[in-house]
Coordinates of C-alpha atoms and ligand atoms in Angstrom, one line a residue:
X44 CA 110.9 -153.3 -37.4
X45 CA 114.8 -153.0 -37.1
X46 CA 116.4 -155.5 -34.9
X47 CA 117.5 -152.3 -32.8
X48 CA 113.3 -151.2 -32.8
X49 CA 112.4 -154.7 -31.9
X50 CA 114.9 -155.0 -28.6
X51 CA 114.0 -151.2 -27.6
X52 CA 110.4 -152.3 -28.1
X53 CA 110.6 -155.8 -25.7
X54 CA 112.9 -153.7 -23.5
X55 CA 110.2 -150.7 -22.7
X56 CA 107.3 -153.2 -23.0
X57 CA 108.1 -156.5 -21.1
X58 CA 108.5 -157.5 -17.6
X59 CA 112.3 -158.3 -16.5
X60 CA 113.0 -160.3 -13.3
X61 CA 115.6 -158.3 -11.4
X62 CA 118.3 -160.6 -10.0
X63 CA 121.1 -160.4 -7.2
X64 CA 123.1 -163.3 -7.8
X65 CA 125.4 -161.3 -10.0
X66 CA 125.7 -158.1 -7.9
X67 CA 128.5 -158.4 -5.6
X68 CA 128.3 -159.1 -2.1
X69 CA 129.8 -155.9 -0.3
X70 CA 130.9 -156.1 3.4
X71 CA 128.0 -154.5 5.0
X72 CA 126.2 -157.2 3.8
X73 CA 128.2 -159.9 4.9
X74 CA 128.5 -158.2 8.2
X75 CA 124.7 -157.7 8.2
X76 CA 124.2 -161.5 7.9
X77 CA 127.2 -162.0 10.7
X78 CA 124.9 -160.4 12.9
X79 CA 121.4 -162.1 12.0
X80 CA 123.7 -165.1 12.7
X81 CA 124.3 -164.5 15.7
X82 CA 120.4 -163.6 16.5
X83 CA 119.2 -166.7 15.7
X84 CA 121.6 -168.7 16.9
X85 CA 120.3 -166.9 20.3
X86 CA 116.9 -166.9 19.3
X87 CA 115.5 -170.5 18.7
X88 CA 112.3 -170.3 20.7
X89 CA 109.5 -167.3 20.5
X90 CA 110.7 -166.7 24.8
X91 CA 114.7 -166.9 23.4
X92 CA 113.7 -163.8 20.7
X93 CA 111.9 -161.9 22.8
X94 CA 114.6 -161.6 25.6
X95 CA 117.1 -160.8 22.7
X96 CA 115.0 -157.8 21.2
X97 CA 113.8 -156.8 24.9
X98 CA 117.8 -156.5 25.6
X99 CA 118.3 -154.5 22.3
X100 CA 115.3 -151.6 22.8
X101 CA 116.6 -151.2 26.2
X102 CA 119.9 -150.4 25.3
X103 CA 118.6 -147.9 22.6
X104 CA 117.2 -146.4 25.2
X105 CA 113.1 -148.1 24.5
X106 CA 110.9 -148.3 27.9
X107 CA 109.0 -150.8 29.0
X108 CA 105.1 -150.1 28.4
X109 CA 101.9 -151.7 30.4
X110 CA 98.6 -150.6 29.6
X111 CA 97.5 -147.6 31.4
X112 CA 100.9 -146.1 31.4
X113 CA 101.7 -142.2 30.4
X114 CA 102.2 -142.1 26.4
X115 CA 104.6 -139.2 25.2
X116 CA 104.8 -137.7 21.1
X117 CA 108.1 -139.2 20.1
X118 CA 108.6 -141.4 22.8
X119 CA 109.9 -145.0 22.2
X120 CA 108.3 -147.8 23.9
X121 CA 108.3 -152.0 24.0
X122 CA 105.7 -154.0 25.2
X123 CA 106.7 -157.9 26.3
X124 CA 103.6 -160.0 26.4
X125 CA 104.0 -163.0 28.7
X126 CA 107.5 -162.9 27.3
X127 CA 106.5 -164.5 24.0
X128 CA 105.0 -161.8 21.7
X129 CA 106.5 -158.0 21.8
X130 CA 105.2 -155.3 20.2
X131 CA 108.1 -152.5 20.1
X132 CA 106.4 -148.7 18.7
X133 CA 107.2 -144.7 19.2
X134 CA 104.8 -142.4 18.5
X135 CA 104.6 -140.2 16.0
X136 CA 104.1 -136.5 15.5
X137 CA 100.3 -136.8 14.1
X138 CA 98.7 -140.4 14.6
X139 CA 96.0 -139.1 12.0
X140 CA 98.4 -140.4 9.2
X141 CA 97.8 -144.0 10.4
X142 CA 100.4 -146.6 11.9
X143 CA 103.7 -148.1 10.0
X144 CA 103.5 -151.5 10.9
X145 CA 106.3 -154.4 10.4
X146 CA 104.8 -157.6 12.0
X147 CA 107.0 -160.8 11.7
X148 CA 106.4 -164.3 14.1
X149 CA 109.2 -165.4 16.3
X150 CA 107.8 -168.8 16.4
X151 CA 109.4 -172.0 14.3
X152 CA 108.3 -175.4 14.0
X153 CA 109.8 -177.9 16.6
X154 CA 109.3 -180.8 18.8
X155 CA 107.3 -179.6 22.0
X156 CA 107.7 -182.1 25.0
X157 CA 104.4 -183.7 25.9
X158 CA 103.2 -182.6 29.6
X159 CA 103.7 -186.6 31.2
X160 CA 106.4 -187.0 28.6
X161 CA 109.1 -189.2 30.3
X162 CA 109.1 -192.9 29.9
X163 CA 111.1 -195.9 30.1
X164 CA 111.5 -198.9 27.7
X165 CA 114.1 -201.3 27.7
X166 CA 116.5 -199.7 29.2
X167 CA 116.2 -196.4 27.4
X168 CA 114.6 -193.5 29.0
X169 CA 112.6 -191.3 26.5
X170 CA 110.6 -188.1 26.0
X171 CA 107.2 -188.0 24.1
X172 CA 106.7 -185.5 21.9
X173 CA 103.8 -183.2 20.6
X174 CA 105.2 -181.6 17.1
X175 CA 104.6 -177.5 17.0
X176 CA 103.4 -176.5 13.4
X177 CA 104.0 -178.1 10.1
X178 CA 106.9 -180.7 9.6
X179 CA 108.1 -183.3 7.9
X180 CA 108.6 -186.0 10.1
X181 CA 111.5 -188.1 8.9
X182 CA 113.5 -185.2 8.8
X183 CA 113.6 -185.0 12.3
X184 CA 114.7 -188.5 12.9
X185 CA 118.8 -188.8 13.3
X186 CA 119.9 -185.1 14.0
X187 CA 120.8 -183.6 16.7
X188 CA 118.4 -182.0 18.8
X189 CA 119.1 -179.4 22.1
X190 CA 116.2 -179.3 24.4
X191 CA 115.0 -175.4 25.4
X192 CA 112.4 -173.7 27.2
X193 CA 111.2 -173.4 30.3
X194 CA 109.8 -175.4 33.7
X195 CA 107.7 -173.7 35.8
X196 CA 107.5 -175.5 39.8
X197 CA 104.8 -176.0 42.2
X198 CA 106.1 -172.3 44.1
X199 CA 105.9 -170.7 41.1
X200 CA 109.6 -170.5 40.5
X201 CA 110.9 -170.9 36.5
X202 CA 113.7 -173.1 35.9
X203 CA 115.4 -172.2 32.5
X204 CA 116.1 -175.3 30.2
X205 CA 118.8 -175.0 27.8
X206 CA 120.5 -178.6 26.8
X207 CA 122.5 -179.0 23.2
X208 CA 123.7 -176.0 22.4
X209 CA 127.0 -175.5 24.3
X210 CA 129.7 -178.0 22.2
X211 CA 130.5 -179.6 25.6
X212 CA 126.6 -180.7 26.1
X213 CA 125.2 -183.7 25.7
X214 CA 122.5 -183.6 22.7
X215 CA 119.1 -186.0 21.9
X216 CA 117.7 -187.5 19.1
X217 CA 115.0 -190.0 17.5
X218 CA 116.4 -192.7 16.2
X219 CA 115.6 -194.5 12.7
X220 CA 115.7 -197.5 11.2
X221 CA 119.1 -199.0 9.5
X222 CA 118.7 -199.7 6.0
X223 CA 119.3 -203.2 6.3
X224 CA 116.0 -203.7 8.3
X225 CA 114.2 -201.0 6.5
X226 CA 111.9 -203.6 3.9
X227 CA 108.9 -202.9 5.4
X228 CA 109.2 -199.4 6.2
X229 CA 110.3 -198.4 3.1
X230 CA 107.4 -199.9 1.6
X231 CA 105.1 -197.1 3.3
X232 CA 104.3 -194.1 2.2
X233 CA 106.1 -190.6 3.5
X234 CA 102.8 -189.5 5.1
X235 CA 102.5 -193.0 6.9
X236 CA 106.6 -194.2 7.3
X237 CA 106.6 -191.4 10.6
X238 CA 104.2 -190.8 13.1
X239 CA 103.8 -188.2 16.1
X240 CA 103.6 -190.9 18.3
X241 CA 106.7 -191.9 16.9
X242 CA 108.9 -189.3 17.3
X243 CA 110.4 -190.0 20.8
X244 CA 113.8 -188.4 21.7
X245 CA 116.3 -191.3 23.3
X246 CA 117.7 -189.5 26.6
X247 CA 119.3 -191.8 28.4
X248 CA 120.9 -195.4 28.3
X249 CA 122.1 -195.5 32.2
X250 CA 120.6 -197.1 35.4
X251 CA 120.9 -195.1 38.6
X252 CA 121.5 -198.3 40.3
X253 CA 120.7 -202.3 39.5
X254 CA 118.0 -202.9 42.3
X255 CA 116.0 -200.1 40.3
X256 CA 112.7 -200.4 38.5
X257 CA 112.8 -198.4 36.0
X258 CA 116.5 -197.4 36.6
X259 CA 117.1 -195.4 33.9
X260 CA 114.3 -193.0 34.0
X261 CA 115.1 -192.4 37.7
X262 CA 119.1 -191.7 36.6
X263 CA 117.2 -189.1 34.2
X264 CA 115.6 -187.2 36.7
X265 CA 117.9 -187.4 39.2
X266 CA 120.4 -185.3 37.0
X267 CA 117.7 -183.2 36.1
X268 CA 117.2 -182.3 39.7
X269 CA 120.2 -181.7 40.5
X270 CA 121.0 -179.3 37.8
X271 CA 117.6 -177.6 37.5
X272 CA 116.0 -178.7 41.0
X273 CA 112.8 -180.0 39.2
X274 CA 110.7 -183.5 39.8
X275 CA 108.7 -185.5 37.0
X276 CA 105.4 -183.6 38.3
X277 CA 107.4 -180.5 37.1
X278 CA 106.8 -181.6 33.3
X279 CA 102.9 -180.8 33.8
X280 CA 103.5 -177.0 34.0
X281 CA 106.4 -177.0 31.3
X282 CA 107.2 -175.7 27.8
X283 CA 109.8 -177.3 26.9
X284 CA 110.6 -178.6 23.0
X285 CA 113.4 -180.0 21.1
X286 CA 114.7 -178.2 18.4
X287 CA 117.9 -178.8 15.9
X288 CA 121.4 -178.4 18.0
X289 CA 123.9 -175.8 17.0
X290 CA 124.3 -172.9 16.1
X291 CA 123.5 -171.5 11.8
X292 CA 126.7 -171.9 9.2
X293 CA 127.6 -170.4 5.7
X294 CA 126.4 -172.4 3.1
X295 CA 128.2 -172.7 -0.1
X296 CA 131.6 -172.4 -1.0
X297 CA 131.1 -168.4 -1.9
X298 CA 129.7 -167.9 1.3
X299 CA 126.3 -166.3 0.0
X300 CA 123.6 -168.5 1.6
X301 CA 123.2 -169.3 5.4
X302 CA 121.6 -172.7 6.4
X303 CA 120.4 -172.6 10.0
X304 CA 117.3 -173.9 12.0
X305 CA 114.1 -171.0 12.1
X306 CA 114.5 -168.7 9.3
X307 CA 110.9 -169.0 9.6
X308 CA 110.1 -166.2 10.3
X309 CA 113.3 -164.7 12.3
X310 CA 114.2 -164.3 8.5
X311 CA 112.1 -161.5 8.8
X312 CA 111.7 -160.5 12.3
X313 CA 115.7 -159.5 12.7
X314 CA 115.5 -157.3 9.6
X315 CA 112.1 -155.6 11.3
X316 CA 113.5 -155.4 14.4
X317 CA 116.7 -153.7 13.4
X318 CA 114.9 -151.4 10.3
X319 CA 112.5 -150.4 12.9
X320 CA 115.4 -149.4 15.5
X321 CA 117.2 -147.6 12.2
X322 CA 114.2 -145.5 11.0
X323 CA 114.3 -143.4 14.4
X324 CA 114.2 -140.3 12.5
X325 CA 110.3 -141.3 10.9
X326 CA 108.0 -139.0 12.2
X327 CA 105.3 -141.4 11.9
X328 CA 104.1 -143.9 14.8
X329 CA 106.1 -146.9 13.8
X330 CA 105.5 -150.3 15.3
X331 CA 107.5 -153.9 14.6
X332 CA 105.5 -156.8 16.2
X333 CA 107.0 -160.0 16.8
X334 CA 104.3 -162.6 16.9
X335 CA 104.0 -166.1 18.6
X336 CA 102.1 -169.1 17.7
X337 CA 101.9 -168.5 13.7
X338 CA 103.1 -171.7 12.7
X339 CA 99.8 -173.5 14.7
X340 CA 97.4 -170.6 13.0
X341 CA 97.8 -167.4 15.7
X342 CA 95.9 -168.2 17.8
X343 CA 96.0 -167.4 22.0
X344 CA 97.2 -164.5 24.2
X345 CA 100.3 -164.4 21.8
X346 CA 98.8 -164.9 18.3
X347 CA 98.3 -162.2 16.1
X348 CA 94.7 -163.3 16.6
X349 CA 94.6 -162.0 19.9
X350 CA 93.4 -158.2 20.1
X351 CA 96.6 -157.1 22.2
X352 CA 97.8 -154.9 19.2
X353 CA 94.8 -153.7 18.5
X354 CA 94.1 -152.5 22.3
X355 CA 97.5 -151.2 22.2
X356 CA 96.7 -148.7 18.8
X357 CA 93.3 -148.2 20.6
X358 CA 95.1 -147.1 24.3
X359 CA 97.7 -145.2 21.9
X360 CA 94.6 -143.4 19.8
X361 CA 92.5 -142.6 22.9
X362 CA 95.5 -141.1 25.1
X363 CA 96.3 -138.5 22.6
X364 CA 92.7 -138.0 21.7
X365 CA 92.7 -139.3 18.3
X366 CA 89.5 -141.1 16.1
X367 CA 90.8 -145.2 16.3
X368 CA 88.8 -146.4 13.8
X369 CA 90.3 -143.7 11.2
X370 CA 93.8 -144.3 12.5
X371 CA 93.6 -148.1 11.7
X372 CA 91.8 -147.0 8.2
X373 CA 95.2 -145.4 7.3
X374 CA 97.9 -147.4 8.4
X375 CA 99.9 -149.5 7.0
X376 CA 101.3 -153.4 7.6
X377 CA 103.6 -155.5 6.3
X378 CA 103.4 -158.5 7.2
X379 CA 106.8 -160.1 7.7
X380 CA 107.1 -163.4 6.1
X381 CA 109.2 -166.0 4.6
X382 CA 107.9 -167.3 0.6
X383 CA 108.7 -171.0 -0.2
X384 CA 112.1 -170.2 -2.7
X385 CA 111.8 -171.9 -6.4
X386 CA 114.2 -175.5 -6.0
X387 CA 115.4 -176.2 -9.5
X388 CA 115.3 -179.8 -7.7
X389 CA 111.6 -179.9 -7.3
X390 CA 110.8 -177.7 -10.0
X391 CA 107.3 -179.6 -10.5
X392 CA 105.7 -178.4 -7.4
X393 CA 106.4 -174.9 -8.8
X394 CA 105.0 -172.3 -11.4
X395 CA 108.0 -170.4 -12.6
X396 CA 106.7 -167.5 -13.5
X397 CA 105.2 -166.9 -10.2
X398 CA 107.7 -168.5 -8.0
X399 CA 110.2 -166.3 -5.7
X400 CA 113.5 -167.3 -6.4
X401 CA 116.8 -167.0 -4.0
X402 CA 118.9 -164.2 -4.6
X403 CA 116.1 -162.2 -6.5
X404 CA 115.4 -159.8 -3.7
X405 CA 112.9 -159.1 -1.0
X406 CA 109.7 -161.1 -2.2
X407 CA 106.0 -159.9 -2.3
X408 CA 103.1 -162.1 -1.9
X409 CA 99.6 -160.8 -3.0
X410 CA 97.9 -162.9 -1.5
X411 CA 98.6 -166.6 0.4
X412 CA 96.2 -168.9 1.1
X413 CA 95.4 -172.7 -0.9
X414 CA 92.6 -173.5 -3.7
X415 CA 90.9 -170.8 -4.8
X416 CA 92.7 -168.1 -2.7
X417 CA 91.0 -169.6 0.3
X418 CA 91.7 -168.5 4.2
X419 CA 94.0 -164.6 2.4
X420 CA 93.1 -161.4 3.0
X421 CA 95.1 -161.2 -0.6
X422 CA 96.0 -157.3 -0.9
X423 CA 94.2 -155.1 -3.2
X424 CA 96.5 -153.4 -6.2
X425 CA 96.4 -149.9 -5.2
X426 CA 98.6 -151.4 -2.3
X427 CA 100.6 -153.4 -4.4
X428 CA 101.3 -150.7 -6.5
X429 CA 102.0 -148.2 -3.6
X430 CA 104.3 -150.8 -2.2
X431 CA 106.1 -151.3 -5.4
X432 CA 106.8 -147.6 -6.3
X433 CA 107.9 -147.3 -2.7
X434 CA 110.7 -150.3 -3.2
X435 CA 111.1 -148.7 -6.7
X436 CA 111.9 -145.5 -6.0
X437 CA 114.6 -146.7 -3.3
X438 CA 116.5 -148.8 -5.2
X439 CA 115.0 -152.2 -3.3
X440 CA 115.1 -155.3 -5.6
X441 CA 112.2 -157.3 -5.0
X442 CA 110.3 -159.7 -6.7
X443 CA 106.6 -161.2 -6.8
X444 CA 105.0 -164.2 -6.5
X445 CA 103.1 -167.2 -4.8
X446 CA 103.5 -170.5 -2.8
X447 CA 103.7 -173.0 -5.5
X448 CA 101.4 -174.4 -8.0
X449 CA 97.9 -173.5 -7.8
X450 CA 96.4 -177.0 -6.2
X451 CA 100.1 -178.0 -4.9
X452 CA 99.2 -177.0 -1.4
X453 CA 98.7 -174.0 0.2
X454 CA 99.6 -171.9 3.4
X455 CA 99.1 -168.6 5.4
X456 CA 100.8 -165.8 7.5
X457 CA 99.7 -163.2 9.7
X458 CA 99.0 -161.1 6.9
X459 CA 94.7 -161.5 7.5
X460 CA 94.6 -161.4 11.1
X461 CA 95.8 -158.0 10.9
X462 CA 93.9 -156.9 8.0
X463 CA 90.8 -157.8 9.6
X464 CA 90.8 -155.1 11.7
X465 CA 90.1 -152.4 8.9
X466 CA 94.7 -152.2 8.5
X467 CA 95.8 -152.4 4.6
X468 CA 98.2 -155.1 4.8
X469 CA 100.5 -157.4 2.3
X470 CA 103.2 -159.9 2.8
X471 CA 106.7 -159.2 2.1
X472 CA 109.3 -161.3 3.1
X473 CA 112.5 -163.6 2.6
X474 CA 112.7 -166.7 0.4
X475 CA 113.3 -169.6 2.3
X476 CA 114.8 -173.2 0.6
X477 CA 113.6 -176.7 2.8
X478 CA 110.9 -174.3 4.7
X479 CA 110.0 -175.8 8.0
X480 CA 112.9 -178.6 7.7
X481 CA 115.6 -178.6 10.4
X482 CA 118.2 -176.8 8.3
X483 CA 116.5 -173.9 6.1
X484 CA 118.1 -171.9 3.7
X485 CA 118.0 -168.4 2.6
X486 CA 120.2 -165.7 0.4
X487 CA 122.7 -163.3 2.3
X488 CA 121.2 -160.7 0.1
X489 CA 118.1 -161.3 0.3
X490 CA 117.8 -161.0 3.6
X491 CA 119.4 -157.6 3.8
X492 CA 117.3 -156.3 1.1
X493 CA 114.6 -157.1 3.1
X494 CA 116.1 -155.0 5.8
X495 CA 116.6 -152.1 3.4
X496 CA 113.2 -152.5 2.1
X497 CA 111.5 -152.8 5.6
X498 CA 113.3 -149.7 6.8
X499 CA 112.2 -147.4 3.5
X500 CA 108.8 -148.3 4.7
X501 CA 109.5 -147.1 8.4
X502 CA 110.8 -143.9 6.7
X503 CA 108.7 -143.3 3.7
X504 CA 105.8 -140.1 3.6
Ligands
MN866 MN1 106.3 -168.0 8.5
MN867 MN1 106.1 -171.3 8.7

């Protein structure tokens, strides 16, 4: 064989990572990201997301949708569920063909405010928390931390909660240990070192007067009452949580990565919010779901466990007198998640020729799931291939691969909830660096790849 053979020969036979570190970053892509930016600086809780894409349909002219409501061919429709899960979907020209579904989770991990969460000790007033989905504890200790969400009062009235985020607020945090004093600690483990019981956010330091028991808790909710008009009994019917303050940054002198707080999953969810408002001209039913409650398994009214999508492609089915059953049988879902990026800093944990690397384009995962493909609904490969020569045939670099190594760990996405109702579904989705921490990282180009391949979906035959 002839050297010139041999590279034609490797060149037609093997398999090639594509890569977009060395393809120039244009200004739609920048200004792309500019805009994601701005979303999830917006966006840090499930409630926060779903006002922002309620806000968007209705200006592109989306209506509102409750069950029961009259359904019209091409019409464009949004339905909020208990302001925490949305489910934004036109109708197409012939519902036989099956659904296009993008579903993505608006949920991130944070610090959730226990229900009886304010206490006092030593002069410090403090908040008990109850961390939401997976974390690593420690890296929640000295940042800070805006408090969000909402109380809801004995007449039924909601109180809106936003602390931290303006640059004139006042922030929390949990404090740590200095190094000087660290001996023992440092002696234990990561898993023991930080415990939920531990992770208390300091909120005050100032007594509303000396004669005062407890002093300093009173101060507390004296200024909460005055700005939000709520009492300590107020806590028992609130969500509230902590989450990182301020708002997502460039990262890296080139300006190609963004670091911010919930790129899981609103990674994915702008770019299937904004390819499903761009792919108006399909003539298929489209839907993009924004899910709650991934990161503690889907569970609840707002999980992608719940059967509110389902009744919703049922309602849609029935009203214009089409089978359901063979509807869901031929459509379509991608589900809309981040994949754990290869760090050349923890290479061990990783399998490198199955990793998803930054900057090599919109990822596919097969299947999730830990040990022996346990808890994945783990796509078959006629979809995986249909998928692939779809993103082919567009131009859409992507890449393949799973979690980590095979008995490294493990984790899930929505992907099975939806399959198991009879819908062909895979995972597709964003590489994320520091998943879960309070300051993730993804690729500018990455994540609009992912919006170009999410809207040739919407748009393909
Ligand atoms: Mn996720
Ligand atoms: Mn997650």
């Amino acid at each position: 064989m002839t050297k010139k053979e041999l590279e034609k020969t490797t060149k037609d036979l093997s398999f090639k990572r594509e890569s977009l570190a060395s393809k120039p970053m244009d200004e739609v892509i920048f200004n792309y990201a500019e805009d994601y930016k701005n979303f999830i600086d917006q966006s840090k809780t499930e409630r926060e997301a779903v006002i922002y894409a309620c806000e968007v349909l209705k200006d592109k002219g989306y209506k509102a949708f409750n069950f029961g409501d009259k359904l019209e061919k091409g019409g464009k429709y949004y339905f909020n569920n208990r302001f925490k899960s949305l489910c934004a979907f036109r109708i197409g020209n012939d519902l036989s063909n099956g659904v296009k579904l993008v579903g993505a989770h608006i949920d991130s991990p944070r610090l959730d405010i226990k229900q009886n969460p304010l206490y006092e000790k030593e002069n410090f007033a403090y908040l008990k928390t109850h961390y939401y989905g997976g974390i690593r504890k420690y890296q929640w200790t000295t940042i800070p931390l805006a408090l969000h969400g909402v109380v809801v009062k004995k007449d039924g009235a909601k109180a809106e909660v936003k602390i931290g985020e303006d640059l004139s607020d006042p922030v929390l945090c949990i404090t740590d240990l200095l190094p000087h004093l660290a001996q023992d600690q440092s002696q234990k483990t990561l898993a023991t070192a930080f415990t939920g019981e531990g992770l208390n956010l300091l909120l005050g330091s100032d007594s509303i007067s000396e004669d005062a028991d407890k002093g300093v808790k009173l101060n507390v909710l004296k200024l909460l009452n005055q700005k939000y008009g709520i009492t300590e009994t107020d806590f028992l019917s609130a969500e509230l949580c902590a989450v990182p303050a301020g708002k997502s940054r460039d990262l890296g002198l080139d300006r190609s990565m963004i670091s911010g707080y919930g790129h899981d999953d609103r990674v994915c969810a702008y770019p299937a919010l904004t390819a499903f408002l761009d792919s108006e001209k399909s003539t298929d039913t489209c839907i993009c779901l924004l899910a709650d409650k991934e990161e503690t398994g889907s569970d609840g009214v707002t999980g992608s466990q719940c059967s509110i999508l389902y009744d919703l492609i049922d309602e849609i089915c029935e009203y214009f007198g089409v089978n359901k059953n063979k509807v869901k049988m031929n459509s379509t879902c991608l589900s809309a998640d981040v994949t754990a990026a290869y760090d050349p800093l923890y290479s061990e944990v990783y399998e490198k020729n199955n990793a998803t690397y930054l900057n090599g384009g919109v990822a596919l995962c097969k299947y999730t799931g830990s040990r022996g493909k346990g808890g994945t609904s783990d796509a078959s490969c006629e979809l995986v291939g249909k998928v692939r020569s779809l993103f082919e045939s567009n131009g859409i670099v992507w890449q393949m691969g799973e979690l980590g190594k095979v008995d490294q760990g493990g984790g899930g996405t929505i992907a099975k909830y939806v399959a198991n109702h009879n819908i062909d579904t895979i995972d597709v989705g964003v590489p994320v660096l520091s998943m879960h921490s309070p300051l993730e990282v993804i690729s500018k180009k990455d994540l609009y790849e992912t919006y170009k391949a999410f809207k040739c979906f919407y748009l393909s035959k």
